[in-house]
Amino acid sequence: MSLPISDFKLYGMKLVKKILKWFIYVLLIPITYLIVSLLFSTITIDRKDQSSEDEKLIYLNTNGVHLDVIIPKKEITFQLIKGLKHYPNEDYLSFGWGDENFYLNTPTWGDLTFSNAFSALFLDSSSLMHVTRYTEKRPNWVAIKVSKVELRALNQFLLNTFEHSTDGSKINIANKGYTANDDFYKAKGSYSCFTTCNSWVNTGFKESGLKSCLWTPFDFGLLNKYR
């Protein structure tokens, strides 16, 4: 026995309503993430040490999406620089953190694929430290004054992010740098939409007592605190 046309229409309307409801639910997830991200990025965690004694300079740099923290080589502790490739004519080291698969298989934004992005954001995966060497300061770097105590804490944060082998040495990923001036090393942690390369830098600043965001997955969150 077939259903009346009115019943089919009623069933169709209910189906459309269900689809629209789930579509709204799905949209709410990224919208909520974006709103919370922007809100938390604007909330400032003030610098703990307000003194201006023993001020040193470090720098922030962005490629438009990804933040790196840059430290003059003379201000890097022996424990941190030990095992890192560097040469006498290079005066600055840049440190970035991120998803291993994304780093190695997405050297440029033109190489970005949906699977790499999805894996980095939502799947548990290994991570790398990206260390770039510079012979001189770049004009687009954002300079930040820090105390000796803050600098020491930041060095320790960076050191603690590296994964070490059983003999205590840093683990270099041979021949995987983008240029002759950068290298990758095994790191601790897993990248996600909640723990991004930029939130990692922000956490480093927060743990070092420097001005930071409550939380931010974006590069501009922390940059806006210092520009």
CSV table of N, CA and C in Angstrom, one decimal, residues 9 28 31-32 35 38 44 53 71 89 91 107 132 155 179 188-189 212:
chain,number,residue,atom,x,y,z
A,9,LYS,N,5.3,14.5,1.2
A,9,LYS,CA,5.8,15.8,1.4
A,9,LYS,C,6.2,16.1,2.8
A,28,LEU,N,28.8,25.4,12.9
A,28,LEU,CA,29.0,26.0,14.2
A,28,LEU,C,30.4,25.7,14.8
A,31,ILE,N,33.0,28.1,13.1
A,31,ILE,CA,32.7,29.4,13.5
A,31,ILE,C,33.0,29.7,15.0
A,32,THR,N,32.6,28.7,15.8
A,32,THR,CA,32.9,28.8,17.3
A,32,THR,C,34.4,28.9,17.5
A,35,ILE,N,35.7,32.3,16.5
A,35,ILE,CA,35.4,33.4,17.5
A,35,ILE,C,36.2,33.3,18.7
A,38,LEU,N,39.9,34.3,18.1
A,38,LEU,CA,40.0,35.7,18.0
A,38,LEU,C,39.9,36.4,19.3
A,44,THR,N,45.4,39.8,26.8
A,44,THR,CA,46.8,39.8,27.0
A,44,THR,C,47.2,39.3,28.4
A,53,GLU,N,66.1,46.2,33.4
A,53,GLU,CA,67.5,45.8,33.6
A,53,GLU,C,68.0,44.7,32.7
A,71,ILE,N,66.8,34.2,18.0
A,71,ILE,CA,67.7,34.6,19.1
A,71,ILE,C,69.1,34.8,18.5
A,89,ASN,N,80.1,32.4,10.8
A,89,ASN,CA,79.7,33.7,10.2
A,89,ASN,C,78.2,33.9,10.4
A,91,ASP,N,75.0,34.7,12.8
A,91,ASP,CA,74.8,35.3,14.1
A,91,ASP,C,73.4,35.1,14.7
A,107,PRO,N,56.8,22.3,1.5
A,107,PRO,CA,57.8,23.3,1.5
A,107,PRO,C,57.2,24.7,1.1
A,132,THR,N,66.6,27.7,11.5
A,132,THR,CA,67.2,28.4,10.3
A,132,THR,C,68.3,29.3,10.8
A,155,ASN,N,65.2,30.0,26.4
A,155,ASN,CA,66.2,29.0,26.0
A,155,ASN,C,65.8,27.7,26.5
A,179,THR,N,66.6,24.8,2.4
A,179,THR,CA,67.8,25.5,1.7
A,179,THR,C,69.0,25.0,2.4
A,188,LYS,N,59.2,17.2,20.5
A,188,LYS,CA,58.2,16.6,21.3
A,188,LYS,C,56.8,17.3,21.0
A,189,GLY,N,55.8,16.6,21.3
A,189,GLY,CA,54.4,17.1,21.1
A,189,GLY,C,53.8,16.7,19.7
A,212,SER,N,52.1,37.9,26.4
A,212,SER,CA,51.6,36.9,25.5
A,212,SER,C,50.1,36.9,25.4
